[in-house]
Each structure stands twice: as structure tokens, then as C-alpha cells.
Coordinates of C-alpha atoms in Angstrom, one line a residue:
M5 CA 0.0 0.0 0.0
R6 CA 1.3 3.4 -1.0
V7 CA 0.0 6.4 1.0
A8 CA 0.0 9.9 -0.4
C9 CA 0.8 12.9 1.9
F10 CA -1.7 15.7 2.4
S11 CA -1.5 18.8 4.5
S12 CA -4.8 18.1 6.2
D13 CA -4.4 17.2 9.9
Y14 CA -7.3 14.7 9.5
I15 CA -5.5 12.8 6.7
N16 CA -2.2 12.8 8.5
S17 CA -3.8 11.4 11.6
K18 CA -5.5 8.7 9.6
M19 CA -2.3 7.8 7.8
N20 CA -0.5 7.6 11.1
D21 CA -3.2 5.3 12.5
T22 CA -2.8 3.1 9.4
V23 CA 1.0 2.9 9.9
K24 CA 0.5 2.0 13.5
R25 CA -1.9 -0.8 12.7
G26 CA 0.1 -2.1 9.8
G27 CA 3.8 -1.5 9.4
C28 CA 4.8 -4.9 8.2
T29 CA 5.5 -4.5 4.5
R30 CA 6.8 -6.8 1.9
T31 CA 10.2 -5.0 2.1
L32 CA 10.4 -5.5 5.9
A33 CA 9.5 -9.2 5.6
L34 CA 12.0 -9.8 2.8
T35 CA 14.7 -7.9 4.8
V36 CA 14.1 -10.2 7.7
C37 CA 14.3 -13.3 5.6
S38 CA 17.5 -12.1 3.8
A39 CA 19.3 -11.1 6.9
A40 CA 18.3 -14.2 8.9
I41 CA 19.1 -16.9 6.3
G42 CA 22.7 -15.8 6.4
G43 CA 22.5 -14.9 10.1
T44 CA 21.0 -16.8 13.0
F45 CA 20.0 -19.6 10.6
Q46 CA 23.7 -20.3 10.3
Y47 CA 24.0 -20.6 14.1
G48 CA 21.4 -23.4 14.3
Y49 CA 22.6 -25.0 11.1
N50 CA 26.2 -25.3 12.1
I51 CA 25.3 -26.6 15.6
S52 CA 23.2 -29.3 14.0
I53 CA 25.4 -30.5 11.0
I54 CA 28.4 -31.4 13.2
N55 CA 26.6 -34.3 14.8
A56 CA 26.1 -36.5 11.7
P57 CA 29.8 -36.9 10.6
T58 CA 31.1 -37.6 14.1
A59 CA 32.3 -41.2 13.4
Y60 CA 33.6 -40.3 9.9
V61 CA 35.7 -37.3 11.1
Q62 CA 37.1 -39.3 14.0
K63 CA 38.1 -42.0 11.5
F64 CA 39.7 -39.3 9.3
I65 CA 41.7 -38.0 12.3
N66 CA 43.0 -41.4 13.1
E67 CA 43.9 -42.1 9.5
T68 CA 45.7 -38.8 9.1
C69 CA 47.8 -39.5 12.2
M70 CA 48.7 -42.9 10.8
K71 CA 49.9 -41.4 7.6
R72 CA 52.0 -38.7 9.4
W73 CA 53.5 -40.7 12.2
G74 CA 52.8 -44.3 11.4
T75 CA 51.0 -44.7 14.7
A76 CA 47.3 -44.8 15.4
L77 CA 45.9 -42.6 18.2
E78 CA 44.2 -44.0 21.2
S79 CA 40.5 -43.7 21.4
S80 CA 40.7 -41.1 24.2
Q81 CA 43.1 -39.0 22.1
V82 CA 40.7 -39.1 19.1
T83 CA 37.8 -38.2 21.4
L84 CA 39.8 -35.3 22.8
I85 CA 40.6 -33.9 19.3
W86 CA 37.0 -34.3 18.3
T87 CA 35.8 -32.5 21.5
F88 CA 38.1 -29.7 20.7
I89 CA 36.7 -29.4 17.1
V90 CA 33.2 -29.2 18.5
S91 CA 34.0 -26.8 21.4
I92 CA 36.1 -24.4 19.4
Y93 CA 32.9 -23.3 17.7
S94 CA 31.9 -21.7 21.0
L95 CA 35.3 -19.9 21.3
G96 CA 34.8 -18.6 17.8
G97 CA 31.4 -17.4 18.8
L98 CA 32.9 -15.6 21.7
L99 CA 35.4 -13.9 19.5
G100 CA 32.6 -13.0 17.0
S101 CA 30.6 -11.4 19.8
L102 CA 33.5 -9.1 20.7
L103 CA 33.8 -8.2 17.0
A104 CA 30.1 -7.6 16.5
G105 CA 29.9 -4.2 18.3
P106 CA 32.8 -2.5 16.4
M107 CA 31.6 -4.0 13.1
A108 CA 28.0 -2.8 13.7
I109 CA 29.3 0.7 14.5
K110 CA 31.8 1.1 11.6
C111 CA 30.0 -0.8 8.9
G112 CA 26.4 -0.4 9.9
R113 CA 24.0 -3.3 10.8
K114 CA 23.5 -4.4 7.2
G115 CA 27.2 -3.9 6.3
A116 CA 28.3 -6.0 9.2
L117 CA 26.1 -8.9 8.2
L118 CA 27.4 -8.7 4.6
L119 CA 31.1 -8.5 5.7
N120 CA 30.5 -11.4 8.2
N121 CA 30.1 -13.8 5.2
C122 CA 33.9 -13.6 4.6
F123 CA 34.5 -15.8 7.7
L124 CA 31.9 -18.2 6.4
F125 CA 33.3 -18.6 2.9
V126 CA 36.8 -19.1 4.2
S127 CA 35.5 -21.7 6.6
A128 CA 33.6 -23.6 3.8
I129 CA 36.8 -23.7 1.7
L130 CA 38.8 -25.1 4.5
A131 CA 36.3 -27.8 5.4
L132 CA 35.9 -28.7 1.7
C133 CA 39.6 -29.1 1.2
S134 CA 40.5 -30.8 4.6
R135 CA 40.2 -34.4 3.4
S136 CA 42.1 -34.0 0.2
A137 CA 44.8 -32.0 2.1
G138 CA 44.9 -34.7 4.8
S139 CA 44.6 -32.1 7.6
F140 CA 42.2 -32.2 10.4
E141 CA 43.6 -28.9 11.6
M142 CA 41.8 -27.3 8.7
I143 CA 38.5 -28.6 10.2
I144 CA 39.5 -27.0 13.5
L145 CA 40.2 -23.6 11.9
A146 CA 37.0 -24.0 9.8
R147 CA 34.9 -24.5 13.0
L148 CA 36.6 -21.5 14.6
L149 CA 35.8 -19.2 11.7
V150 CA 32.2 -20.4 11.4
G151 CA 31.9 -19.8 15.1
V152 CA 33.1 -16.2 14.5
N153 CA 30.4 -15.9 11.8
A154 CA 27.7 -17.1 14.2
G155 CA 28.9 -14.8 17.0
V156 CA 28.7 -11.7 14.8
S157 CA 25.3 -12.6 13.3
M158 CA 23.7 -13.6 16.7
N159 CA 24.4 -10.0 17.9
V160 CA 24.1 -7.8 14.9
Q161 CA 21.0 -9.4 13.4
P162 CA 18.6 -8.8 16.4
M163 CA 20.0 -5.3 16.6
Y164 CA 19.2 -4.8 12.9
F165 CA 15.7 -6.2 13.3
G166 CA 14.9 -4.3 16.5
E167 CA 16.0 -1.0 14.9
S168 CA 14.1 -1.6 11.6
A169 CA 10.7 -2.8 12.9
P170 CA 7.8 -0.6 13.9
K171 CA 7.3 -0.4 17.7
H172 CA 4.2 -2.6 17.7
L173 CA 5.9 -5.3 15.7
R174 CA 9.4 -5.0 17.2
G175 CA 9.1 -8.1 19.3
A176 CA 7.7 -10.3 16.6
V177 CA 10.3 -9.2 14.0
A178 CA 13.2 -9.5 16.5
F179 CA 11.9 -12.9 17.6
S180 CA 12.2 -14.2 14.0
S181 CA 15.9 -14.6 14.8
A182 CA 14.9 -17.5 17.1
V183 CA 12.6 -18.9 14.4
F184 CA 15.4 -19.0 11.9
T185 CA 17.8 -20.5 14.5
A186 CA 15.3 -23.3 15.0
F187 CA 14.8 -23.6 11.3
G188 CA 18.6 -23.9 10.9
I189 CA 18.7 -26.7 13.4
L190 CA 16.0 -28.6 11.6
M191 CA 17.6 -28.1 8.2
G192 CA 20.9 -29.2 9.6
Q193 CA 19.4 -32.4 10.8
V194 CA 17.8 -33.0 7.4
T195 CA 21.0 -32.2 5.5
G196 CA 22.9 -34.6 7.8
L197 CA 20.8 -37.6 6.9
T198 CA 22.7 -40.5 5.3
E199 CA 20.7 -40.1 2.1
V200 CA 21.6 -36.4 1.8
L201 CA 25.1 -35.3 2.8
G202 CA 25.6 -37.4 5.9
S203 CA 27.5 -40.3 4.3
E204 CA 31.2 -41.0 4.7
S205 CA 32.0 -39.9 1.2
L206 CA 30.2 -36.6 1.5
W207 CA 31.0 -35.3 5.0
P208 CA 33.3 -32.5 3.7
Y209 CA 30.5 -31.2 1.5
L210 CA 28.2 -31.3 4.6
L211 CA 30.5 -29.2 6.6
A212 CA 30.9 -26.7 3.7
S213 CA 27.2 -26.6 2.8
N214 CA 26.8 -23.5 5.1
A215 CA 28.2 -21.4 2.3
L216 CA 24.9 -21.7 0.3
P217 CA 22.8 -19.7 2.8
G218 CA 25.6 -17.2 3.1
L219 CA 25.7 -16.8 -0.7
V220 CA 21.9 -16.2 -0.7
Q221 CA 22.4 -13.4 1.8
L222 CA 25.3 -11.8 -0.1
V223 CA 23.2 -11.6 -3.2
T224 CA 19.9 -10.4 -1.7
L225 CA 20.7 -8.2 1.4
P226 CA 22.3 -5.3 -0.5
W227 CA 18.9 -4.6 -2.1
F228 CA 17.3 -3.8 1.3
P229 CA 17.6 -0.7 3.5
E230 CA 20.0 -0.1 6.4
S231 CA 18.6 0.4 9.9
P232 CA 16.8 3.7 10.0
R233 CA 18.0 4.4 13.6
Y234 CA 21.6 3.8 12.6
L235 CA 21.3 6.1 9.6
L236 CA 20.0 9.0 11.6
I237 CA 21.5 8.6 15.1
D238 CA 24.9 7.2 14.2
R239 CA 25.5 8.7 10.8
G240 CA 23.3 11.8 11.0
D241 CA 21.8 11.1 7.5
R242 CA 18.2 12.3 7.8
E243 CA 17.4 11.8 4.1
A244 CA 18.7 8.2 4.1
C245 CA 16.7 7.5 7.3
G246 CA 13.5 8.9 5.7
Q247 CA 14.0 6.8 2.6
A248 CA 14.6 3.7 4.7
L249 CA 11.5 4.3 6.7
K250 CA 9.5 4.9 3.5
R251 CA 10.5 1.6 2.1
L252 CA 10.1 -0.4 5.3
R253 CA 6.7 1.1 6.2
A254 CA 5.4 1.4 2.6
C255 CA 4.1 4.9 3.3
S256 CA 5.2 8.5 3.3
V257 CA 3.8 9.4 6.7
F258 CA 5.8 8.2 9.7
T259 CA 5.9 11.4 11.8
D260 CA 5.5 9.7 15.2
E261 CA 8.3 7.2 14.5
M262 CA 10.6 9.9 13.2
E263 CA 9.9 12.0 16.3
E264 CA 10.9 9.1 18.5
I265 CA 14.2 8.6 16.7
L266 CA 14.9 12.3 16.8
Q267 CA 14.2 12.4 20.5
E268 CA 16.6 9.5 21.0
R269 CA 19.2 11.3 18.9
A270 CA 18.7 14.5 20.9
G271 CA 19.0 12.6 24.1
A272 CA 22.3 11.2 23.0
G273 CA 23.6 14.6 22.0
E274 CA 27.1 14.5 20.5
A275 CA 28.0 11.3 22.4
R276 CA 29.6 8.5 20.4
A277 CA 28.8 4.8 20.8
K278 CA 29.8 3.5 24.2
T279 CA 32.8 1.1 24.7
L280 CA 32.5 -2.0 26.9
W281 CA 34.3 -0.2 29.7
E282 CA 32.1 2.8 29.4
L283 CA 29.0 0.6 29.5
F284 CA 30.2 -1.2 32.7
G285 CA 31.1 2.2 34.2
D286 CA 27.6 3.8 33.6
R287 CA 25.8 3.4 36.9
S288 CA 22.4 4.4 35.3
L289 CA 22.6 1.3 33.1
R290 CA 23.7 -1.3 35.6
R291 CA 20.3 -2.8 36.2
Q292 CA 19.7 -3.2 32.5
L293 CA 23.2 -4.7 32.1
C294 CA 22.7 -7.1 35.0
T295 CA 19.4 -8.2 33.5
V296 CA 20.9 -8.9 30.1
M297 CA 23.9 -10.8 31.6
V298 CA 21.7 -13.0 33.7
A299 CA 19.2 -13.7 30.9
S300 CA 22.0 -14.5 28.4
S301 CA 23.8 -16.8 30.8
A302 CA 20.6 -18.6 31.8
M303 CA 19.7 -19.3 28.2
M304 CA 22.9 -21.4 27.8
L305 CA 23.0 -22.8 31.4
C306 CA 19.4 -24.0 31.4
G307 CA 20.3 -27.4 29.9
N308 CA 18.3 -27.3 26.6
D309 CA 21.3 -28.3 24.6
S310 CA 22.0 -31.1 27.0
I311 CA 18.6 -32.6 26.2
Y312 CA 20.0 -33.5 22.8
F313 CA 22.7 -35.6 24.6
Y314 CA 19.9 -37.9 25.9
A315 CA 17.9 -38.0 22.7
S316 CA 19.5 -41.1 21.1
Y317 CA 19.6 -43.0 24.4
I318 CA 15.9 -42.3 25.1
F319 CA 14.8 -43.3 21.6
Q320 CA 16.8 -46.6 22.0
E321 CA 15.1 -47.3 25.3
V322 CA 11.6 -46.7 23.7
G323 CA 12.5 -49.4 21.1
I324 CA 13.2 -47.3 18.0
P325 CA 15.7 -49.2 15.8
A326 CA 19.2 -47.7 15.7
D327 CA 19.1 -47.1 12.0
R328 CA 15.9 -45.1 12.4
I329 CA 17.0 -42.8 15.3
Q330 CA 18.4 -40.2 12.9
Y331 CA 15.0 -39.7 11.4
V332 CA 13.2 -39.5 14.8
T333 CA 15.8 -37.0 16.0
I334 CA 14.6 -34.6 13.4
G335 CA 11.5 -34.4 15.6
T336 CA 13.5 -32.5 18.2
G337 CA 14.4 -29.8 15.7
A338 CA 10.9 -29.7 14.4
C339 CA 9.6 -29.3 17.9
E340 CA 11.8 -26.2 18.6
F341 CA 10.9 -24.7 15.2
T342 CA 7.2 -25.1 15.9
S343 CA 7.4 -23.6 19.3
A344 CA 9.4 -20.6 17.9
L345 CA 6.7 -20.0 15.3
V346 CA 4.0 -20.1 17.9
C347 CA 5.9 -17.8 20.2
N348 CA 6.4 -15.4 17.3
L349 CA 2.7 -15.1 17.0
L350 CA 2.1 -14.7 20.7
I351 CA 4.9 -12.3 21.7
E352 CA 3.1 -9.1 20.8
R353 CA 0.0 -10.3 22.7
V354 CA 1.4 -12.0 25.7
G355 CA 4.5 -9.8 26.2
R356 CA 8.2 -10.5 26.9
R357 CA 8.4 -11.0 30.6
L358 CA 5.6 -13.6 30.8
L359 CA 7.1 -15.6 28.0
L360 CA 10.6 -15.5 29.4
A361 CA 9.7 -16.2 33.0
G362 CA 7.0 -18.7 32.1
G363 CA 9.3 -20.6 29.8
Y364 CA 11.9 -21.0 32.6
L365 CA 9.2 -22.1 35.1
L366 CA 7.9 -24.7 32.7
M367 CA 11.4 -26.0 32.0
A368 CA 12.0 -26.3 35.8
C369 CA 8.9 -28.4 36.2
W370 CA 9.8 -30.7 33.3
A371 CA 13.3 -31.0 34.6
V372 CA 11.9 -32.4 37.9
V373 CA 9.6 -34.9 36.0
F374 CA 12.5 -35.9 33.7
T375 CA 14.7 -36.6 36.8
V376 CA 11.9 -38.8 38.2
A377 CA 11.5 -40.6 34.9
L378 CA 15.3 -41.3 34.7
S379 CA 15.4 -42.5 38.3
L380 CA 12.5 -44.9 37.9
E381 CA 13.7 -46.3 34.5
G382 CA 13.9 -50.1 34.7
K383 CA 11.7 -50.1 37.8
V384 CA 8.4 -48.7 36.5
A385 CA 7.0 -49.5 33.1
G386 CA 6.6 -46.7 30.7
M387 CA 9.3 -44.5 32.1
P388 CA 11.2 -44.3 28.7
Y389 CA 8.0 -42.9 27.1
L390 CA 7.7 -40.4 29.9
S391 CA 11.3 -39.4 29.4
M392 CA 10.6 -38.8 25.7
V393 CA 7.6 -36.7 26.5
C394 CA 9.7 -34.6 29.0
M395 CA 12.4 -34.2 26.3
F396 CA 10.0 -32.7 23.8
A397 CA 8.2 -30.6 26.4
Y398 CA 11.5 -29.2 27.7
I399 CA 12.4 -28.1 24.1
L400 CA 9.0 -26.7 23.5
S401 CA 9.2 -24.6 26.8
F402 CA 12.6 -23.3 25.8
G403 CA 11.4 -22.4 22.3
M404 CA 8.3 -20.6 23.6
G405 CA 10.3 -18.0 25.5
P406 CA 14.0 -18.1 26.4
A407 CA 15.2 -19.1 22.9
G408 CA 13.9 -15.9 21.3
V409 CA 13.0 -13.3 23.9
T410 CA 16.6 -13.2 25.3
G411 CA 18.0 -11.9 22.1
I412 CA 15.4 -9.1 21.9
L413 CA 16.2 -7.6 25.3
P414 CA 19.4 -5.5 24.5
A415 CA 17.6 -3.9 21.5
E416 CA 14.7 -2.8 23.7
I417 CA 16.3 -1.7 26.9
F418 CA 19.4 0.1 25.7
D419 CA 19.7 3.2 23.6
Q420 CA 21.5 3.5 20.3
M421 CA 24.8 4.5 22.0
A422 CA 24.9 1.6 24.4
R423 CA 23.2 -1.1 22.2
P424 CA 26.3 -2.4 20.3
A425 CA 28.3 -2.8 23.6
A426 CA 25.3 -4.4 25.3
Y427 CA 25.1 -7.0 22.5
M428 CA 28.8 -7.6 22.9
V429 CA 28.2 -8.4 26.6
A430 CA 25.1 -10.5 25.9
G431 CA 26.8 -12.5 23.2
S432 CA 30.0 -13.0 25.2
M433 CA 28.0 -14.4 28.1
M434 CA 26.0 -16.7 25.8
W435 CA 29.1 -18.2 24.1
L436 CA 31.2 -18.4 27.2
N437 CA 28.5 -20.3 29.1
L438 CA 27.8 -22.5 26.1
F439 CA 31.5 -23.5 26.1
L440 CA 31.5 -24.0 29.8
I441 CA 28.4 -26.2 29.8
G442 CA 29.7 -28.2 26.9
M443 CA 32.9 -29.0 28.8
A444 CA 31.3 -29.5 32.2
F445 CA 28.2 -31.6 31.2
P446 CA 30.0 -34.9 30.8
F447 CA 31.4 -34.5 34.3
I448 CA 27.9 -33.5 35.6
V449 CA 26.5 -36.7 34.1
K450 CA 29.3 -38.8 35.5
G451 CA 29.0 -37.3 39.0
L452 CA 25.2 -37.0 39.3
G453 CA 23.9 -39.7 37.0
Q454 CA 20.1 -39.6 36.7
F455 CA 20.1 -36.5 38.8
C456 CA 22.1 -34.5 36.3
F457 CA 19.2 -32.2 35.5
I458 CA 18.8 -30.9 39.1
P459 CA 21.4 -28.1 38.5
F460 CA 19.5 -27.1 35.4
C461 CA 16.3 -27.0 37.3
G462 CA 18.0 -24.6 39.8
V463 CA 19.2 -22.4 37.0
C464 CA 15.6 -22.2 35.5
V465 CA 14.0 -21.4 38.9
T466 CA 16.6 -18.7 39.6
A467 CA 16.2 -17.2 36.1
C468 CA 12.4 -17.2 36.5
L469 CA 12.5 -15.4 39.8
F470 CA 15.1 -12.9 38.7
I471 CA 13.3 -11.9 35.5
S472 CA 9.9 -11.7 37.3
F473 CA 11.3 -9.1 39.9
T474 CA 13.7 -7.1 37.7
L475 CA 12.5 -7.0 34.1
P476 CA 9.7 -4.5 33.3
E477 CA 7.4 -5.4 30.4
T478 CA 8.7 -3.8 27.2
K479 CA 5.9 -4.7 24.8
G480 CA 4.8 -1.7 22.8
R481 CA 6.8 0.8 24.9
T482 CA 9.3 3.4 23.7
L483 CA 12.9 3.4 25.0
A484 CA 12.1 6.4 27.2
E485 CA 9.2 4.6 28.8
I486 CA 11.3 1.4 29.4
T487 CA 14.1 3.4 30.8
E488 CA 11.8 5.2 33.2
K489 CA 10.5 1.8 34.4
F490 CA 14.1 0.7 35.1
E491 CA 14.9 3.9 36.9
K492 CA 11.9 3.5 39.2
R493 CA 13.4 0.1 40.2
N494 CA 16.8 1.5 40.6
K495 CA 17.0 3.0 44.1
K496 CA 20.4 4.6 43.6
G497 CA 19.2 6.6 40.5
T498 CA 21.7 8.1 38.1
A499 CA 25.3 8.9 39.1
N500 CA 26.6 12.5 39.3
G501 CA 23.1 14.0 39.2
L502 CA 22.9 13.8 35.4
P503 CA 19.4 14.0 33.9
K504 CA 17.8 10.7 33.1
Y505 CA 17.0 9.7 29.6
G506 CA 13.2 10.1 30.1
Q507 CA 13.8 13.5 31.6
Q508 CA 16.0 14.5 28.6
C509 CA 13.2 13.5 26.2
Q510 CA 10.7 15.5 28.2
S511 CA 12.9 18.6 28.2
L512 CA 13.1 18.7 24.4
T513 CA 11.2 21.3 22.4
D514 CA 8.0 20.4 20.8
P515 CA 8.6 17.5 18.4
S516 CA 7.0 19.2 15.4
E517 CA 9.3 22.2 16.0
F518 CA 12.3 19.8 16.2
L519 CA 11.2 18.3 12.9
E520 CA 11.1 21.7 11.3
T521 CA 14.6 22.6 12.6
E522 CA 16.0 19.4 11.3
N523 CA 14.2 19.8 7.9
I524 CA 12.7 16.4 8.0

């Protein structure tokens, strides 16, 4: 729909109402798809595809060492190298999270996503050539680089979406990052089937197949607009911001949204984007920062990834033939994808806090039931089936809230100057805790046995309580309103008597006068 502009106040108000009710244009939808297919889709896809060629890569490692040194490695040594190949993905993600902020500031949100594909293409070449070169070290480097790619996209993409979507669709658009992550997991499981690329002869092509989504993004994303907030607040390009809003909203009337962006810009003044140290040193943002750090850590420490560790074992106990388990395992990816889609439809109705806290509460309940089922296995009939139900319910609960809402928080509770650094912190916490849980989980299983999900239950309960008491609802609210909610909860207030963000916005001149002075 294309809306013409008229001078009449009546027409302007009607057009603004139309924009508020609509706002999701074809351009916005295609922008989301283009950014996500080479972004968070890659995160889920690369986590998933590494499972299928486990035996083949371990065999390749052993054969390579035989050719080099004439001696086969012990089983524990091969396992150690393979564990390092899997775990270095998380370290790459941590490095990518630290790069994401500077890249988003210097290259823009869209530019950072496009540049990020360089890591991906080099990784694909290394993986594709590893077997012919007889070097498992190339696989290690490939996994490191693809982790860097995932770390950058996991931070920049939600930032890009949150800044490009209209206020009433901000959560749904940003949550699409989680939808594409789950879609990536599902597609990785399908691609890893023996009949597709999961055979011994094709495993290098499987590890290099992530180049295709990256190529799709590289071809399509340049045609879509940059983040309007980045264009106006960071670059000061009012004309480009107006053009971007015009394309994303499919209308010429977006006065309210432009006023909001101008107010945020005026509140920032001449300040530049905050560094990590400046963000940690800003007392007025400590409550927001603490909220993001806890939520990001809980997302990885809640045990959702550990559920997949038990998947094959549970399916065997139920009686599914070993050669059919790979097909049934696809159900776990489909389960998370379905829950992400449902949550995407609910987030603008239910709100962020309820989905996030409720998701953790449900996960805590299912962790208790799962523990009981594992403890009674072999003693009470039907416990393997109960374990399978718990596994799918746990994944559904995770997908309905923590999987997607966590990534939205930095975009909604931090302003333009603090947002890149906030995403660096959030991403670093996610990847660091993913690495720690990956290394610690085998020892947790060995030490606690069937009670291994009790610690995860504790994490879920703690996260639920923390979020319930500290996070205000952000649905449909402007940054000034969200900041005011945090400031009411922050007893210490702002350091050095500086005016608060909400007060800065209120002290501005009339928005229409500001628009006139800025020639918008």
C-alpha cells in the first residue's frame, strides 16, 4: 500500500493510524528473511550438522595421524581432538561477539552482516579441502571461523531487526531470529541424513554446505535498506533515514516514529557509541546490564542443549531401531521450530516478561519430571516414554520463551549509543557459558547420573524469579518509557546528578518544531 501525503491534519492522523496498525510491509518481511538466512539460521545449522559426521571425522583424524607418524591414536586421544573441534565453535562465537559491536558501528548493521560472510566462505573452503589435504587442523580452523560468523550474526541481526521494525511489531520481528535459528537446526538435521550429505564420502560437503545460505544473503541483502536508527542517530543522515522508513513502512507518513528517533538522537547529543568499559562504568545502566547478563547466561546454562545428549539414548530405550533414530531425532528440531513459530505469533499479545519467566518455570517443572523418569527407569513400566515426553516438552518450553526473547532484550532496553556494547556483553555471556556447559556436562552426568538435570532446574528457577522481579514489560513501549521503568526500580538513581533519559526527552522542544529545525 502506498500512501500519499496531504497537509490536512485529518488525513495525517488517519495515515499515522494506518501505519500503527500495519507497518509490516513486503520489504520488511524480505529484509528479515534475507538477513536471517545468512545470520541466525547459520548458528542453528552449524550446531546441527556437526553431529552427523562424528564417526567419519574421528576415523579421518586417526587415518591422518597414521599417515603422518605411522602410529594410530588411542580412542581417548581421538575423542579429545573431536571434542576440541566441537568446542572451538563456541570460542569462535565468543570472538565474534566481541567483533560484532565495532563492526556494527563502523560498517552499519547491514554492512556488518554482509562482511561477516567472509568468515563463512573461508570456513567452507577449509572444510571442503580438509580431506584432500589430509589435515584435520583445517577442520578446527573452519569451525573456529564459522563460530566467529555465528557470534557476529547472533548479535548484529537482532540489533538490525529491533531498529528496523515498527514499535508494535518490534518483538515479533526480532523474535524471527529465534525462528530462523530453530529452522537452521531442523535443516541441519535433514541435511545430515545419510541419504543427503551425511554419508562417509560426502561429509566435507556437509561441513561446507553452510556457504549456500551465506551466498543467498550476499546476493539479496544489498537490495534492502539499512537500519533507520543507525542512519539517523549514528551517521546523521536524515534523508537516508527517511528513505529507509519509507521503504520499510510502505508509506510517506511516519511522523511519530521519526519524532521518537529524533528524540533519542537529541538525548544522546554529541555522544559516540559506548565502549565496553564505558557501559560497565555507567551506573544508570547497571540494572539493564545485569538483566541482560543473567538472561543471556541462563539461556545457555538451562540445559536445553543437554537434552539432545539424551535423545539417542531415550529413543533406543523406547524401542526405536538404531538405523531409524536419525529420522526420529529430526522431531526435536521440528519441535523447537514449531514452538518458535507459535511464540512469534504470541509475543506481541502476551509480552516479553511472561514468555521469558513462564518458559523457565515450565522448564524447571519438566526437569523435575525428567529426573523422576530417569530415576525410575527399569523399575516402573513406561518411564522411557515419559522421558521422551519430557524431552519434547522441555524443548517446547525453551522455544516458547528463552530461545527468542533473550535476544530481543538488548535492542529494547538500551539506547543507540549503548546497544552495540550491550550486545557484545550478551553475546559473550552466551558463548562463554555455552563453552563451559559443553565442557562440564560430561562430568555432571558422570557425577550425578540420573540427577544431572537438578542443577539445570535450579538455573531455571533462579532465572524465572530474577526476571519476574527485575525486568519490566517492554511490549509496545518506547525506549524512554522502558528506561523510566528501570529507573523506578533503581533506588540509587543516576550517578553525578545527570538527567535521566526520560527527563531528557521530556525537556526537548515540541517534536514538530524539532522536525522543522531538522528539515525532515
